[in-house]
Amino acid sequence: MKRKFNPAEYVRRIGCDLVRAFHDARQATTPALVGDAMEQPVRSRLEQILPRGIGVGSGCVVDSEGGTSRQMDVVLYERGLCPVFCVNDSPETTYYPCEGVLAVGEVKSTIGKRELADAFKKIRSVKILNRAYEAANGGPCVGRRYGDQGSSSSHGFHRDHTNKGDVLGFILAEKASLPVTLPDPSATDESAPRATLLEHYVDNVQDTENDVLCPDFLVLLEGTLLTPQTCTGSRPYTPVRFKNVLPHLIHPVYAESPFGELVKLIWKRHQDGLTAHIPLAHYLHYEAKTEPRLKWAAIANVDLDEVKLRIGDPVEIATPTDHLRDELAPLYRKRI
């Protein structure tokens, strides 16, 4: 029996449990069922370790302009603040406003060229959505911290200079189906792989053409973390909203507790990141296909004898129903 509790070791063991859960999931009989069996333990472990204010689900992310992402394996959202639109209680048809979403993730059993490209496209479909930030005269955007009810000018920032106002995107896999990096230089040419996961990662970054739309990191539960770094490697690289503005490294590092690194990066964005106020009125605005036409109306707090309003009588009176005077039929006089 240990005298002290070690939170880091606890989280590391959760990561080990996920590896075992991934192995068990392979007993399913179709690729779709295998995927579902892997995604569920990831969502369950994240919900177990993250603060209660962060909800864990799956589905699609939307914006107030009608944009809709592809279906995401993991959606982390503001529990208690973010409205959730769920069709027939199905996780596959659940939609979250992008302003209330903290992070999205793709879960893979093994990841190679095809799986990596698919994850890039799915995460891009979320990051390209437009959060309803307010900005005065081209000035800084006004944001709020995750969990706050409203926006504040003290949280102004320029979106072109940072990614802290964007949804975090991550890829989680048990292992890679090809080498992450090149083998030892002493290896023979015949034994050297034709391509590596790192090379495919860089190719996808180039194809995306905007660093902000790329995944923020890739976690392999076998012990590798791929994350952008500055060229000196001394600090994390901050993506900006222009194509290839700054050269940077995609730096593979060994992680003793890869799931712990994932939790730390999510927690950091929850603490340091910003989002916009959720414009619920915009999401719920319904554009009528035909112009509504009022047939009957009752006038409150108006003396009909004094106004002498009769059907078809052109009386000059400014009322909300002035243009409908020929269709008004006062049945009785009533004051409210």
mmCIF file of N, CA and C in Angstrom, residues 222-306:
data_model
loop_
_atom_site.group_PDB
_atom_site.id
_atom_site.type_symbol
_atom_site.label_atom_id
_atom_site.label_comp_id
_atom_site.label_asym_id
_atom_site.label_seq_id
_atom_site.Cartn_x
_atom_site.Cartn_y
_atom_site.Cartn_z
ATOM 1 N N GLU A 222 1.315 4.467 -27.877
ATOM 2 C CA GLU A 222 2.537 3.684 -27.705
ATOM 3 C C GLU A 222 3.693 4.546 -27.202
ATOM 4 N N GLY A 223 3.513 5.897 -27.206
ATOM 5 C CA GLY A 223 4.518 6.738 -26.568
ATOM 6 C C GLY A 223 5.091 7.873 -27.368
ATOM 7 N N THR A 224 4.455 8.276 -28.475
ATOM 8 C CA THR A 224 4.983 9.354 -29.307
ATOM 9 C C THR A 224 3.976 10.487 -29.403
ATOM 10 N N LEU A 225 4.489 11.713 -29.377
ATOM 11 C CA LEU A 225 3.663 12.908 -29.515
ATOM 12 C C LEU A 225 4.217 13.738 -30.665
ATOM 13 N N LEU A 226 3.372 14.051 -31.646
ATOM 14 C CA LEU A 226 3.762 14.925 -32.754
ATOM 15 C C LEU A 226 3.115 16.278 -32.533
ATOM 16 N N THR A 227 3.930 17.311 -32.434
ATOM 17 C CA THR A 227 3.409 18.645 -32.186
ATOM 18 C C THR A 227 4.290 19.684 -32.865
ATOM 19 N N PRO A 228 3.718 20.762 -33.416
ATOM 20 C CA PRO A 228 4.534 21.805 -34.047
ATOM 21 C C PRO A 228 5.386 22.545 -33.020
ATOM 22 N N GLN A 229 6.622 22.828 -33.399
ATOM 23 C CA GLN A 229 7.547 23.587 -32.557
ATOM 24 C C GLN A 229 8.204 24.683 -33.397
ATOM 25 N N THR A 230 8.699 25.715 -32.737
ATOM 26 C CA THR A 230 9.484 26.714 -33.453
ATOM 27 C C THR A 230 10.771 26.068 -33.960
ATOM 28 N N CYS A 231 11.432 26.732 -34.887
ATOM 29 C CA CYS A 231 12.634 26.149 -35.496
ATOM 30 C C CYS A 231 13.733 25.891 -34.476
ATOM 31 N N THR A 232 13.752 26.655 -33.405
ATOM 32 C CA THR A 232 14.745 26.407 -32.363
ATOM 33 C C THR A 232 14.335 25.247 -31.473
ATOM 34 N N GLY A 233 13.041 24.868 -31.557
ATOM 35 C CA GLY A 233 12.543 23.779 -30.727
ATOM 36 C C GLY A 233 12.390 24.144 -29.268
ATOM 37 N N SER A 234 12.507 25.445 -28.955
ATOM 38 C CA SER A 234 12.487 25.856 -27.555
ATOM 39 C C SER A 234 11.083 26.120 -27.024
ATOM 40 N N ARG A 235 10.112 26.323 -27.909
ATOM 41 C CA ARG A 235 8.754 26.621 -27.452
ATOM 42 C C ARG A 235 7.755 26.177 -28.521
ATOM 43 N N PRO A 236 6.492 25.993 -28.142
ATOM 44 C CA PRO A 236 5.483 25.574 -29.123
ATOM 45 C C PRO A 236 5.308 26.620 -30.214
ATOM 46 N N TYR A 237 5.019 26.157 -31.405
ATOM 47 C CA TYR A 237 4.765 27.041 -32.541
ATOM 48 C C TYR A 237 3.321 27.527 -32.494
ATOM 49 N N THR A 238 3.122 28.838 -32.688
ATOM 50 C CA THR A 238 1.783 29.410 -32.695
ATOM 51 C C THR A 238 1.335 29.621 -34.134
ATOM 52 N N PRO A 239 0.351 28.870 -34.619
ATOM 53 C CA PRO A 239 -0.110 29.038 -36.000
ATOM 54 C C PRO A 239 -0.751 30.402 -36.211
ATOM 55 N N VAL A 240 -0.652 30.917 -37.428
ATOM 56 C CA VAL A 240 -1.282 32.186 -37.793
ATOM 57 C C VAL A 240 -2.115 31.964 -39.047
ATOM 58 N N ARG A 241 -2.946 32.943 -39.393
ATOM 59 C CA ARG A 241 -3.927 32.761 -40.461
ATOM 60 C C ARG A 241 -3.405 33.157 -41.836
ATOM 61 N N PHE A 242 -2.209 32.760 -42.157
ATOM 62 C CA PHE A 242 -1.660 33.009 -43.475
ATOM 63 C C PHE A 242 -0.903 31.772 -43.915
ATOM 64 N N LYS A 243 -0.798 31.576 -45.216
ATOM 65 C CA LYS A 243 -0.145 30.378 -45.733
ATOM 66 C C LYS A 243 1.360 30.465 -45.554
ATOM 67 N N ASN A 244 1.914 29.457 -44.876
ATOM 68 C CA ASN A 244 3.362 29.279 -44.785
ATOM 69 C C ASN A 244 4.082 30.559 -44.353
ATOM 70 N N VAL A 245 3.563 31.232 -43.342
ATOM 71 C CA VAL A 245 4.189 32.473 -42.899
ATOM 72 C C VAL A 245 5.528 32.202 -42.236
ATOM 73 N N LEU A 246 5.565 31.232 -41.364
ATOM 74 C CA LEU A 246 6.794 30.947 -40.632
ATOM 75 C C LEU A 246 7.173 29.480 -40.788
ATOM 76 N N PRO A 247 8.449 29.213 -41.066
ATOM 77 C CA PRO A 247 8.880 27.811 -41.053
ATOM 78 C C PRO A 247 8.863 27.284 -39.622
ATOM 79 N N HIS A 248 8.522 26.032 -39.474
ATOM 80 C CA HIS A 248 8.483 25.456 -38.134
ATOM 81 C C HIS A 248 8.731 23.958 -38.222
ATOM 82 N N LEU A 249 8.953 23.361 -37.096
ATOM 83 C CA LEU A 249 9.243 21.938 -37.015
ATOM 84 C C LEU A 249 8.002 21.162 -36.611
ATOM 85 N N ILE A 250 7.829 19.978 -37.187
ATOM 86 C CA ILE A 250 6.876 19.012 -36.650
ATOM 87 C C ILE A 250 7.729 18.051 -35.839
ATOM 88 N N HIS A 251 7.663 18.206 -34.543
ATOM 89 C CA HIS A 251 8.664 17.617 -33.661
ATOM 90 C C HIS A 251 8.120 16.364 -32.977
ATOM 91 N N PRO A 252 8.598 15.157 -33.332
ATOM 92 C CA PRO A 252 8.174 13.957 -32.600
ATOM 93 C C PRO A 252 8.957 13.816 -31.300
ATOM 94 N N VAL A 253 8.246 13.655 -30.211
ATOM 95 C CA VAL A 253 8.904 13.493 -28.914
ATOM 96 C C VAL A 253 8.350 12.248 -28.229
ATOM 97 N N TYR A 254 9.186 11.618 -27.429
ATOM 98 C CA TYR A 254 8.745 10.459 -26.652
ATOM 99 C C TYR A 254 8.023 10.948 -25.408
ATOM 100 N N ALA A 255 6.905 10.316 -25.098
ATOM 101 C CA ALA A 255 6.120 10.682 -23.921
ATOM 102 C C ALA A 255 5.895 9.446 -23.067
ATOM 103 N N GLU A 256 6.299 9.511 -21.812
ATOM 104 C CA GLU A 256 6.089 8.400 -20.885
ATOM 105 C C GLU A 256 4.602 8.187 -20.623
ATOM 106 N N SER A 257 3.852 9.298 -20.616
ATOM 107 C CA SER A 257 2.402 9.232 -20.385
ATOM 108 C C SER A 257 1.701 10.006 -21.500
ATOM 109 N N PRO A 258 1.538 9.404 -22.680
ATOM 110 C CA PRO A 258 0.953 10.137 -23.809
ATOM 111 C C PRO A 258 -0.468 10.624 -23.539
ATOM 112 N N PHE A 259 -1.283 9.822 -22.849
ATOM 113 C CA PHE A 259 -2.632 10.276 -22.530
ATOM 114 C C PHE A 259 -2.580 11.460 -21.569
ATOM 115 N N GLY A 260 -1.611 11.451 -20.661
ATOM 116 C CA GLY A 260 -1.430 12.583 -19.760
ATOM 117 C C GLY A 260 -1.078 13.852 -20.516
ATOM 118 N N GLU A 261 -0.262 13.733 -21.574
ATOM 119 C CA GLU A 261 0.080 14.897 -22.395
ATOM 120 C C GLU A 261 -1.163 15.432 -23.096
ATOM 121 N N LEU A 262 -2.014 14.531 -23.566
ATOM 122 C CA LEU A 262 -3.265 14.949 -24.199
ATOM 123 C C LEU A 262 -4.130 15.732 -23.221
ATOM 124 N N VAL A 263 -4.272 15.225 -22.006
ATOM 125 C CA VAL A 263 -5.090 15.899 -20.995
ATOM 126 C C VAL A 263 -4.506 17.273 -20.666
ATOM 127 N N LYS A 264 -3.178 17.371 -20.564
ATOM 128 C CA LYS A 264 -2.545 18.656 -20.244
ATOM 129 C C LYS A 264 -2.792 19.689 -21.337
ATOM 130 N N LEU A 265 -2.708 19.275 -22.603
ATOM 131 C CA LEU A 265 -2.916 20.214 -23.704
ATOM 132 C C LEU A 265 -4.370 20.677 -23.769
ATOM 133 N N ILE A 266 -5.309 19.770 -23.504
ATOM 134 C CA ILE A 266 -6.720 20.167 -23.462
ATOM 135 C C ILE A 266 -6.966 21.128 -22.300
ATOM 136 N N TRP A 267 -6.392 20.806 -21.147
ATOM 137 C CA TRP A 267 -6.569 21.653 -19.964
ATOM 138 C C TRP A 267 -5.973 23.040 -20.189
ATOM 139 N N LYS A 268 -4.821 23.115 -20.859
ATOM 140 C CA LYS A 268 -4.188 24.409 -21.130
ATOM 141 C C LYS A 268 -5.073 25.269 -22.025
ATOM 142 N N ARG A 269 -5.662 24.665 -23.059
ATOM 143 C CA ARG A 269 -6.551 25.448 -23.918
ATOM 144 C C ARG A 269 -7.798 25.889 -23.158
ATOM 145 N N HIS A 270 -8.287 25.051 -22.258
ATOM 146 C CA HIS A 270 -9.447 25.426 -21.445
ATOM 147 C C HIS A 270 -9.119 26.624 -20.561
ATOM 148 N N GLN A 271 -7.887 26.705 -20.064
ATOM 149 C CA GLN A 271 -7.484 27.800 -19.185
ATOM 150 C C GLN A 271 -7.104 29.059 -19.954
ATOM 151 N N ASP A 272 -6.397 28.901 -21.080
ATOM 152 C CA ASP A 272 -5.838 30.048 -21.797
ATOM 153 C C ASP A 272 -6.642 30.454 -23.025
ATOM 154 N N GLY A 273 -7.469 29.557 -23.541
ATOM 155 C CA GLY A 273 -8.171 29.837 -24.788
ATOM 156 C C GLY A 273 -9.334 30.794 -24.614
ATOM 157 N N LEU A 274 -9.801 31.320 -25.741
ATOM 158 C CA LEU A 274 -10.937 32.235 -25.765
ATOM 159 C C LEU A 274 -11.948 31.755 -26.801
ATOM 160 N N THR A 275 -13.181 32.128 -26.598
ATOM 161 C CA THR A 275 -14.217 31.832 -27.570
ATOM 162 C C THR A 275 -15.180 33.006 -27.625
ATOM 163 N N ALA A 276 -16.160 32.935 -28.509
ATOM 164 C CA ALA A 276 -17.135 34.008 -28.653
ATOM 165 C C ALA A 276 -18.391 33.693 -27.849
ATOM 166 N N HIS A 277 -19.168 34.737 -27.593
ATOM 167 C CA HIS A 277 -20.482 34.542 -26.979
ATOM 168 C C HIS A 277 -21.340 33.701 -27.922
ATOM 169 N N ILE A 278 -22.097 32.757 -27.389
ATOM 170 C CA ILE A 278 -22.938 31.893 -28.227
ATOM 171 C C ILE A 278 -24.170 32.681 -28.686
ATOM 172 N N PRO A 279 -24.276 33.003 -29.984
ATOM 173 C CA PRO A 279 -25.413 33.802 -30.477
ATOM 174 C C PRO A 279 -26.648 32.922 -30.699
ATOM 175 N N LEU A 280 -27.267 32.510 -29.616
ATOM 176 C CA LEU A 280 -28.371 31.554 -29.711
ATOM 177 C C LEU A 280 -29.507 32.092 -30.579
ATOM 178 N N ALA A 281 -29.747 33.415 -30.524
ATOM 179 C CA ALA A 281 -30.823 33.988 -31.343
ATOM 180 C C ALA A 281 -30.558 33.771 -32.830
ATOM 181 N N HIS A 282 -29.278 33.818 -33.239
ATOM 182 C CA HIS A 282 -28.943 33.581 -34.646
ATOM 183 C C HIS A 282 -29.163 32.116 -35.016
ATOM 184 N N TYR A 283 -28.783 31.225 -34.116
ATOM 185 C CA TYR A 283 -28.975 29.804 -34.402
ATOM 186 C C TYR A 283 -30.456 29.448 -34.517
ATOM 187 N N LEU A 284 -31.291 30.111 -33.732
ATOM 188 C CA LEU A 284 -32.711 29.775 -33.706
ATOM 189 C C LEU A 284 -33.545 30.625 -34.652
ATOM 190 N N HIS A 285 -32.895 31.537 -35.385
ATOM 191 C CA HIS A 285 -33.642 32.381 -36.320
ATOM 192 C C HIS A 285 -34.156 31.535 -37.477
ATOM 193 N N TYR A 286 -35.442 31.670 -37.745
ATOM 194 C CA TYR A 286 -36.068 30.897 -38.826
ATOM 195 C C TYR A 286 -36.431 31.836 -39.957
ATOM 196 N N GLU A 287 -35.914 31.569 -41.142
ATOM 197 C CA GLU A 287 -36.196 32.388 -42.319
ATOM 198 C C GLU A 287 -37.478 31.877 -42.970
ATOM 199 N N ALA A 288 -38.565 32.652 -42.822
ATOM 200 C CA ALA A 288 -39.851 32.227 -43.374
ATOM 201 C C ALA A 288 -39.808 32.210 -44.901
ATOM 202 N N LYS A 289 -40.425 31.202 -45.491
ATOM 203 C CA LYS A 289 -40.445 31.090 -46.952
ATOM 204 C C LYS A 289 -41.453 32.046 -47.577
ATOM 205 N N THR A 290 -42.503 32.432 -46.847
ATOM 206 C CA THR A 290 -43.499 33.375 -47.349
ATOM 207 C C THR A 290 -43.661 34.504 -46.346
ATOM 208 N N GLU A 291 -44.051 35.672 -46.838
ATOM 209 C CA GLU A 291 -44.257 36.828 -45.973
ATOM 210 C C GLU A 291 -45.530 36.630 -45.153
ATOM 211 N N PRO A 292 -45.436 36.661 -43.810
ATOM 212 C CA PRO A 292 -46.647 36.483 -43.000
ATOM 213 C C PRO A 292 -47.623 37.642 -43.201
ATOM 214 N N ARG A 293 -48.912 37.346 -43.268
ATOM 215 C CA ARG A 293 -49.937 38.370 -43.477
ATOM 216 C C ARG A 293 -50.983 38.253 -42.378
ATOM 217 N N LEU A 294 -51.122 39.336 -41.615
ATOM 218 C CA LEU A 294 -52.035 39.338 -40.479
ATOM 219 C C LEU A 294 -53.474 39.545 -40.955
ATOM 220 N N LYS A 295 -54.372 38.681 -40.521
ATOM 221 C CA LYS A 295 -55.774 38.764 -40.915
ATOM 222 C C LYS A 295 -56.651 39.399 -39.840
ATOM 223 N N TRP A 296 -56.319 39.218 -38.588
ATOM 224 C CA TRP A 296 -57.109 39.756 -37.494
ATOM 225 C C TRP A 296 -56.171 40.402 -36.493
ATOM 226 N N ALA A 297 -56.638 41.449 -35.842
ATOM 227 C CA ALA A 297 -55.826 42.120 -34.835
ATOM 228 C C ALA A 297 -56.728 42.721 -33.780
ATOM 229 N N ALA A 298 -56.248 42.794 -32.562
ATOM 230 C CA ALA A 298 -56.952 43.450 -31.464
ATOM 231 C C ALA A 298 -56.100 44.609 -30.994
ATOM 232 N N ILE A 299 -56.703 45.776 -30.835
ATOM 233 C CA ILE A 299 -55.970 46.969 -30.429
ATOM 234 C C ILE A 299 -56.154 47.156 -28.932
ATOM 235 N N ALA A 300 -55.039 47.252 -28.217
ATOM 236 C CA ALA A 300 -55.069 47.417 -26.767
ATOM 237 C C ALA A 300 -54.832 48.873 -26.401
ATOM 238 N N ASN A 301 -55.505 49.322 -25.330
ATOM 239 C CA ASN A 301 -55.319 50.669 -24.796
ATOM 240 C C ASN A 301 -55.656 51.755 -25.822
ATOM 241 N N VAL A 302 -56.637 51.506 -26.666
ATOM 242 C CA VAL A 302 -57.069 52.497 -27.654
ATOM 243 C C VAL A 302 -58.588 52.638 -27.550
ATOM 244 N N ASP A 303 -59.075 53.897 -27.441
ATOM 245 C CA ASP A 303 -60.511 54.165 -27.395
ATOM 246 C C ASP A 303 -61.014 54.287 -28.828
ATOM 247 N N LEU A 304 -61.760 53.302 -29.282
ATOM 248 C CA LEU A 304 -62.207 53.291 -30.669
ATOM 249 C C LEU A 304 -63.156 54.442 -30.970
ATOM 250 N N ASP A 305 -63.944 54.898 -29.946
ATOM 251 C CA ASP A 305 -64.849 56.021 -30.184
ATOM 252 C C ASP A 305 -64.068 57.293 -30.464
ATOM 253 N N GLU A 306 -62.966 57.496 -29.712
ATOM 254 C CA GLU A 306 -62.166 58.698 -29.913
ATOM 255 C C GLU A 306 -61.416 58.642 -31.241
#
